[in-house]
């Protein structure tokens, strides 16, 4: 595993995460994230080929709920949270493309 | 449509179907189409900070029913997050199944005996809905958008076929058969016009037996007709592009129903990095044998079997009858036809009444009991009702329910035994040719004249509505 | 100030009222909140209503609940209906949740009196409470030092005598480390023991809510109230709340205690000495000591700083300016999302979002996130092997006593290292607590960490009680 994190990697990641960074921030983050990844390289030396990945600490399965309607929130309360609302809906600036 | 110069269409379909549950996939909000915007929402389906999903057991039941109907293997499965920013997706990730779907590896046999493989049928959640203000009301050129989250979190099953489909008509037949199956399992109402079944088509072209070509994905086709037209258009576009020396670019395309054309929506590129990872707020789903057996035991016969069974009841089916069978199976009316036939009714008569009168008034079909349908067909068969009267009675049953004998009585059909009302009307028409001609040419007032004459002749035993029905049948 | 146990006892006997205890608590808040920056919001009105409800129930012969009349501070990453909830982030400033976290409902049902919301590192990302958009919290024991983090505000509330109890959340040590730095008992319960519904997620597979208190018994009382199955949280353990208070005095006679090299080495000498003394106390109380080495624990930090940011990058996507919280307007919706997030998140949050996004992104998933999940498996297996040999483990909670402001802010990695002893428990989903034991540099408290398998809270609290008595707090 390589830890040579490049500036353009950080720029791409920032774009994916919807964050904009100044040139200075880009430099600083490249260095700081590089350090963390460097530290993570100690894992790269392990042979974990036959180890199963654990995404979750406990082995619960089939946790479900009954298909029974519960009260929804009051619309006025919901829309009161919104930065902008019109006609009972949340308003946003124009959407540039359809969902992927 | 066939493509020129030895080109062949290759299609795989992704069908999203909303499940007919009472509540959403991960919260207790009602799953209901057409409610006032943002009235069926809660912290979970709005993605508010701190909220957590809990899986709806009914969504799992229905997903398994679909899988079983499609001969899939029910497998231990997990949920993943598909991360991308979009305003109609409240958490900015979609909970979906990824590498371990609940259903995998099945198939669907079509009426023409071809088989389409099913790669997977997995559970996921639907998004909210945006409308666009300003400009043309379409997404392009709008200056702002409004979002309603009532649909956010509605359970979906996405059924992914193999790239086995070789024509637009086969694609249509697949979608139609699948729709029948979804309705038969009770998983969906199959209403494409309301968006409860939406189709994405992956289309490519190739020279016969060559490697698959680059495919384009056409999004959100919401009628069988659009599906067929869009595939034909897209295949021709690709052929013309290649023959002109171009290459097909992998992209997502939009179908414009009015223009009858597809256009570029989004080029697939590196930016499509969904960063899938296991949804840490949900645990694994592994329905045990008992749970699977329960769902399997509740599964009724699928359309193909029902089509076979109904056709087998017809001594020698005409094309018109085969068409009627299609209609009846499609609308789930074979249950009524079979019940009537079991009760002694003539199959072809019951089939015809179902494919015409019942299909025409399908929104009222829940009011019609199998017993009432059977009784009406029998009355017609025995000559107690004329065909016109029988149709009138069925119309009344679909409109308000009730008992066919009582309805026939109220309408005065039964007092005038056999076809005597019809005979009386025939006699009167013969006796008053001028009035009949004027009535036929559109003078509605003369209906009253004939009603009066019928009343006189039957000593008031006839029913005005029934007389008008007889008159209209002869017009 | 009175313990929670004492308040419940007196309120029930009629020796005091919930309203009077609330007044005392609010006086303490007024006296030092400006100096220490503990509470971001004090809900005087709601607290008064809760207190008078408890007094009313008791006046009419009712029971009042297990925490009748006890003022409690809530870390500001738990939703309380109608009360500003910020996660110490500008992106949530002004947001009032339309619902209660399950823990809030349980506290109210038990007669507790939630007083207000406490400061934290933004979205619980930090170990010093310096990363708050609303300024750092100061350690009440030495205001020139940090209280630890991320639950620094909740720890400071109890340490300053403002409330006898507080709720924190622990993703990689965020309860235990501030408890150690502020001289308190802090428990990170077994994953799934306390409902996360309404806890604003940092890293979903690691987060747990837990108690801060001055005494072991108070911590047990609070944990009993908030623990137990919740149908709103799919990861909630199926069983009801365990009986803890009744077993606080059970001692550790006959228990096997693993003294883990990896949970001590690298700590300052004063911390090492305290752990040594505590270990001898447990032996004197009848426990058998077993020297252990669990090398896998050394990999915890690396795995944690990939797994937690990965989950966080996804959990924090929803702060997009569309439905709630901050919006910075822009031409189109993507630009609005970006402007909002850029303005609303602080540097540490951005750092972790980017780290997590990177770890999950195409081409790096296997090397980073995927590998970290496998290390997590090894960690779980290593703990399991240890718990076949011993009943509980002992080590340090934090490498040092409370440190000075700004001493670790310039280098994120040095800050991350302050969680090195606490992180493995979160990765394994197991239980651990920190209990104060003696003092170190500058007379500041040292925390000793006791760790156990899932559902071992009763045993850990009993062990902590042994140390508490030996440390002169009978
Ligand atoms: Mg999908
Ligand atoms: Zn909901």
PDB file of N, CA and C in Angstrom, chain B residues 289-341:
ATOM      1  N   UNK B 289     -35.310 -21.162   6.833  1.00  0.00           N
ATOM      2  CA  UNK B 289     -36.154 -22.002   5.996  1.00  0.00           C
ATOM      3  C   UNK B 289     -37.639 -21.822   6.326  1.00  0.00           C
ATOM      4  N   UNK B 290     -37.952 -21.695   7.605  1.00  0.00           N
ATOM      5  CA  UNK B 290     -39.356 -21.578   8.001  1.00  0.00           C
ATOM      6  C   UNK B 290     -39.975 -20.301   7.420  1.00  0.00           C
ATOM      7  N   UNK B 291     -39.206 -19.220   7.488  1.00  0.00           N
ATOM      8  CA  UNK B 291     -39.693 -17.946   6.940  1.00  0.00           C
ATOM      9  C   UNK B 291     -39.889 -18.083   5.431  1.00  0.00           C
ATOM     10  N   UNK B 292     -38.924 -18.676   4.752  1.00  0.00           N
ATOM     11  CA  UNK B 292     -39.034 -18.861   3.304  1.00  0.00           C
ATOM     12  C   UNK B 292     -40.222 -19.751   2.950  1.00  0.00           C
ATOM     13  N   UNK B 293     -40.405 -20.835   3.732  1.00  0.00           N
ATOM     14  CA  UNK B 293     -41.506 -21.763   3.448  1.00  0.00           C
ATOM     15  C   UNK B 293     -42.858 -21.075   3.592  1.00  0.00           C
ATOM     16  N   UNK B 294     -42.951 -20.218   4.593  1.00  0.00           N
ATOM     17  CA  UNK B 294     -44.212 -19.510   4.809  1.00  0.00           C
ATOM     18  C   UNK B 294     -44.545 -18.650   3.584  1.00  0.00           C
ATOM     19  N   UNK B 295     -43.550 -17.937   3.078  1.00  0.00           N
ATOM     20  CA  UNK B 295     -43.786 -17.073   1.913  1.00  0.00           C
ATOM     21  C   UNK B 295     -44.128 -17.932   0.686  1.00  0.00           C
ATOM     22  N   UNK B 296     -43.389 -19.040   0.529  1.00  0.00           N
ATOM     23  CA  UNK B 296     -43.636 -19.905  -0.637  1.00  0.00           C
ATOM     24  C   UNK B 296     -45.047 -20.479  -0.608  1.00  0.00           C
ATOM     25  N   UNK B 297     -45.504 -20.824   0.587  1.00  0.00           N
ATOM     26  CA  UNK B 297     -46.831 -21.441   0.685  1.00  0.00           C
ATOM     27  C   UNK B 297     -47.942 -20.432   0.374  1.00  0.00           C
ATOM     28  N   UNK B 298     -47.632 -19.162   0.503  1.00  0.00           N
ATOM     29  CA  UNK B 298     -48.659 -18.143   0.231  1.00  0.00           C
ATOM     30  C   UNK B 298     -48.675 -17.707  -1.227  1.00  0.00           C
ATOM     31  N   UNK B 299     -47.702 -18.235  -1.982  1.00  0.00           N
ATOM     32  CA  UNK B 299     -47.559 -17.791  -3.359  1.00  0.00           C
ATOM     33  C   UNK B 299     -48.582 -18.483  -4.254  1.00  0.00           C
ATOM     34  N   UNK B 300     -49.425 -17.722  -4.934  1.00  0.00           N
ATOM     35  CA  UNK B 300     -50.399 -18.304  -5.857  1.00  0.00           C
ATOM     36  C   UNK B 300     -49.745 -18.633  -7.186  1.00  0.00           C
ATOM     37  N   UNK B 301     -50.528 -19.160  -8.143  1.00  0.00           N
ATOM     38  CA  UNK B 301     -49.961 -19.476  -9.460  1.00  0.00           C
ATOM     39  C   UNK B 301     -49.581 -18.205 -10.221  1.00  0.00           C
ATOM     40  N   UNK B 302     -48.540 -18.285 -11.002  1.00  0.00           N
ATOM     41  CA  UNK B 302     -48.047 -17.147 -11.772  1.00  0.00           C
ATOM     42  C   UNK B 302     -48.780 -17.064 -13.125  1.00  0.00           C
ATOM     43  N   UNK B 303     -48.696 -15.936 -13.817  1.00  0.00           N
ATOM     44  CA  UNK B 303     -49.455 -15.729 -15.054  1.00  0.00           C
ATOM     45  C   UNK B 303     -49.273 -16.836 -16.094  1.00  0.00           C
ATOM     46  N   UNK B 304     -48.050 -17.325 -16.269  1.00  0.00           N
ATOM     47  CA  UNK B 304     -47.829 -18.327 -17.321  1.00  0.00           C
ATOM     48  C   UNK B 304     -48.686 -19.560 -17.065  1.00  0.00           C
ATOM     49  N   UNK B 305     -48.679 -20.010 -15.816  1.00  0.00           N
ATOM     50  CA  UNK B 305     -49.466 -21.195 -15.459  1.00  0.00           C
ATOM     51  C   UNK B 305     -50.970 -20.910 -15.604  1.00  0.00           C
ATOM     52  N   UNK B 306     -51.367 -19.731 -15.156  1.00  0.00           N
ATOM     53  CA  UNK B 306     -52.790 -19.370 -15.226  1.00  0.00           C
ATOM     54  C   UNK B 306     -53.240 -19.255 -16.679  1.00  0.00           C
ATOM     55  N   UNK B 307     -52.344 -18.743 -17.503  1.00  0.00           N
ATOM     56  CA  UNK B 307     -52.652 -18.620 -18.938  1.00  0.00           C
ATOM     57  C   UNK B 307     -52.853 -20.027 -19.529  1.00  0.00           C
ATOM     58  N   UNK B 308     -51.941 -20.935 -19.192  1.00  0.00           N
ATOM     59  CA  UNK B 308     -52.046 -22.309 -19.676  1.00  0.00           C
ATOM     60  C   UNK B 308     -53.351 -22.951 -19.221  1.00  0.00           C
ATOM     61  N   UNK B 309     -53.652 -22.763 -17.947  1.00  0.00           N
ATOM     62  CA  UNK B 309     -54.839 -23.411 -17.388  1.00  0.00           C
ATOM     63  C   UNK B 309     -56.131 -22.883 -18.004  1.00  0.00           C
ATOM     64  N   UNK B 310     -56.187 -21.586 -18.194  1.00  0.00           N
ATOM     65  CA  UNK B 310     -57.410 -20.999 -18.749  1.00  0.00           C
ATOM     66  C   UNK B 310     -57.567 -21.398 -20.214  1.00  0.00           C
ATOM     67  N   UNK B 311     -56.445 -21.360 -20.942  1.00  0.00           N
ATOM     68  CA  UNK B 311     -56.501 -21.731 -22.353  1.00  0.00           C
ATOM     69  C   UNK B 311     -56.960 -23.183 -22.495  1.00  0.00           C
ATOM     70  N   UNK B 312     -56.510 -24.019 -21.563  1.00  0.00           N
ATOM     71  CA  UNK B 312     -56.879 -25.435 -21.622  1.00  0.00           C
ATOM     72  C   UNK B 312     -58.386 -25.652 -21.443  1.00  0.00           C
ATOM     73  N   UNK B 313     -59.073 -24.721 -20.850  1.00  0.00           N
ATOM     74  CA  UNK B 313     -60.523 -24.875 -20.646  1.00  0.00           C
ATOM     75  C   UNK B 313     -61.296 -24.579 -21.921  1.00  0.00           C
ATOM     76  N   UNK B 314     -60.649 -23.901 -22.878  1.00  0.00           N
ATOM     77  CA  UNK B 314     -61.317 -23.567 -24.128  1.00  0.00           C
ATOM     78  C   UNK B 314     -61.103 -24.742 -25.072  1.00  0.00           C
ATOM     79  N   UNK B 315     -62.210 -25.209 -25.713  1.00  0.00           N
ATOM     80  CA  UNK B 315     -62.075 -26.404 -26.530  1.00  0.00           C
ATOM     81  C   UNK B 315     -61.116 -26.164 -27.701  1.00  0.00           C
ATOM     82  N   UNK B 316     -61.388 -25.173 -28.516  1.00  0.00           N
ATOM     83  CA  UNK B 316     -60.404 -24.800 -29.532  1.00  0.00           C
ATOM     84  C   UNK B 316     -60.400 -23.283 -29.598  1.00  0.00           C
ATOM     85  N   UNK B 317     -59.336 -22.742 -29.124  1.00  0.00           N
ATOM     86  CA  UNK B 317     -59.317 -21.297 -28.935  1.00  0.00           C
ATOM     87  C   UNK B 317     -59.092 -20.553 -30.242  1.00  0.00           C
ATOM     88  N   UNK B 318     -59.917 -19.536 -30.474  1.00  0.00           N
ATOM     89  CA  UNK B 318     -59.705 -18.649 -31.616  1.00  0.00           C
ATOM     90  C   UNK B 318     -58.677 -17.601 -31.207  1.00  0.00           C
ATOM     91  N   UNK B 319     -58.167 -16.864 -32.190  1.00  0.00           N
ATOM     92  CA  UNK B 319     -57.219 -15.796 -31.861  1.00  0.00           C
ATOM     93  C   UNK B 319     -57.881 -14.765 -30.947  1.00  0.00           C
ATOM     94  N   UNK B 320     -59.147 -14.481 -31.224  1.00  0.00           N
ATOM     95  CA  UNK B 320     -59.846 -13.491 -30.397  1.00  0.00           C
ATOM     96  C   UNK B 320     -59.919 -13.980 -28.953  1.00  0.00           C
ATOM     97  N   UNK B 321     -60.142 -15.267 -28.795  1.00  0.00           N
ATOM     98  CA  UNK B 321     -60.205 -15.813 -27.430  1.00  0.00           C
ATOM     99  C   UNK B 321     -58.831 -15.786 -26.762  1.00  0.00           C
ATOM    100  N   UNK B 322     -57.789 -16.088 -27.549  1.00  0.00           N
ATOM    101  CA  UNK B 322     -56.440 -16.019 -26.973  1.00  0.00           C
ATOM    102  C   UNK B 322     -56.120 -14.593 -26.534  1.00  0.00           C
ATOM    103  N   UNK B 323     -56.563 -13.641 -27.335  1.00  0.00           N
ATOM    104  CA  UNK B 323     -56.370 -12.237 -26.945  1.00  0.00           C
ATOM    105  C   UNK B 323     -57.145 -11.935 -25.659  1.00  0.00           C
ATOM    106  N   UNK B 324     -58.359 -12.492 -25.588  1.00  0.00           N
ATOM    107  CA  UNK B 324     -59.180 -12.273 -24.393  1.00  0.00           C
ATOM    108  C   UNK B 324     -58.489 -12.887 -23.165  1.00  0.00           C
ATOM    109  N   UNK B 325     -57.881 -14.055 -23.352  1.00  0.00           N
ATOM    110  CA  UNK B 325     -57.151 -14.690 -22.250  1.00  0.00           C
ATOM    111  C   UNK B 325     -56.038 -13.762 -21.759  1.00  0.00           C
ATOM    112  N   UNK B 326     -55.303 -13.159 -22.688  1.00  0.00           N
ATOM    113  CA  UNK B 326     -54.228 -12.226 -22.321  1.00  0.00           C
ATOM    114  C   UNK B 326     -54.757 -11.108 -21.428  1.00  0.00           C
ATOM    115  N   UNK B 327     -55.875 -10.530 -21.891  1.00  0.00           N
ATOM    116  CA  UNK B 327     -56.454  -9.403 -21.139  1.00  0.00           C
ATOM    117  C   UNK B 327     -56.846  -9.858 -19.740  1.00  0.00           C
ATOM    118  N   UNK B 328     -57.497 -11.011 -19.700  1.00  0.00           N
ATOM    119  CA  UNK B 328     -58.022 -11.520 -18.438  1.00  0.00           C
ATOM    120  C   UNK B 328     -56.884 -11.864 -17.460  1.00  0.00           C
ATOM    121  N   UNK B 329     -55.821 -12.485 -17.972  1.00  0.00           N
ATOM    122  CA  UNK B 329     -54.677 -12.828 -17.117  1.00  0.00           C
ATOM    123  C   UNK B 329     -53.998 -11.554 -16.625  1.00  0.00           C
ATOM    124  N   UNK B 330     -53.841 -10.634 -17.566  1.00  0.00           N
ATOM    125  CA  UNK B 330     -53.169  -9.381 -17.253  1.00  0.00           C
ATOM    126  C   UNK B 330     -53.870  -8.641 -16.117  1.00  0.00           C
ATOM    127  N   UNK B 331     -55.190  -8.710 -16.130  1.00  0.00           N
ATOM    128  CA  UNK B 331     -55.948  -7.967 -15.114  1.00  0.00           C
ATOM    129  C   UNK B 331     -56.300  -8.831 -13.912  1.00  0.00           C
ATOM    130  N   UNK B 332     -55.864 -10.073 -13.935  1.00  0.00           N
ATOM    131  CA  UNK B 332     -56.151 -10.956 -12.802  1.00  0.00           C
ATOM    132  C   UNK B 332     -57.614 -11.366 -12.735  1.00  0.00           C
ATOM    133  N   UNK B 333     -58.322 -11.353 -13.895  1.00  0.00           N
ATOM    134  CA  UNK B 333     -59.749 -11.679 -13.904  1.00  0.00           C
ATOM    135  C   UNK B 333     -59.999 -13.178 -14.115  1.00  0.00           C
ATOM    136  N   UNK B 334     -58.919 -13.935 -14.333  1.00  0.00           N
ATOM    137  CA  UNK B 334     -59.089 -15.377 -14.561  1.00  0.00           C
ATOM    138  C   UNK B 334     -59.683 -16.081 -13.350  1.00  0.00           C
ATOM    139  N   UNK B 335     -59.439 -15.519 -12.193  1.00  0.00           N
ATOM    140  CA  UNK B 335     -60.026 -16.043 -10.960  1.00  0.00           C
ATOM    141  C   UNK B 335     -61.559 -16.076 -11.101  1.00  0.00           C
ATOM    142  N   UNK B 336     -62.149 -15.002 -11.631  1.00  0.00           N
ATOM    143  CA  UNK B 336     -63.601 -14.927 -11.791  1.00  0.00           C
ATOM    144  C   UNK B 336     -64.075 -15.877 -12.893  1.00  0.00           C
ATOM    145  N   UNK B 337     -63.324 -15.921 -13.988  1.00  0.00           N
ATOM    146  CA  UNK B 337     -63.720 -16.791 -15.098  1.00  0.00           C
ATOM    147  C   UNK B 337     -63.690 -18.249 -14.646  1.00  0.00           C
ATOM    148  N   UNK B 338     -62.621 -18.621 -13.955  1.00  0.00           N
ATOM    149  CA  UNK B 338     -62.519 -20.007 -13.491  1.00  0.00           C
ATOM    150  C   UNK B 338     -63.624 -20.352 -12.505  1.00  0.00           C
ATOM    151  N   UNK B 339     -63.935 -19.413 -11.633  1.00  0.00           N
ATOM    152  CA  UNK B 339     -64.994 -19.662 -10.655  1.00  0.00           C
ATOM    153  C   UNK B 339     -66.325 -19.901 -11.362  1.00  0.00           C
ATOM    154  N   UNK B 340     -66.612 -19.046 -12.352  1.00  0.00           N
ATOM    155  CA  UNK B 340     -67.867 -19.183 -13.092  1.00  0.00           C
ATOM    156  C   UNK B 340     -67.895 -20.507 -13.842  1.00  0.00           C
ATOM    157  N   UNK B 341     -66.772 -20.837 -14.484  1.00  0.00           N
ATOM    158  CA  UNK B 341     -66.715 -22.082 -15.247  1.00  0.00           C
ATOM    159  C   UNK B 341     -66.905 -23.283 -14.321  1.00  0.00           C
TER     160      UNK B 341
END
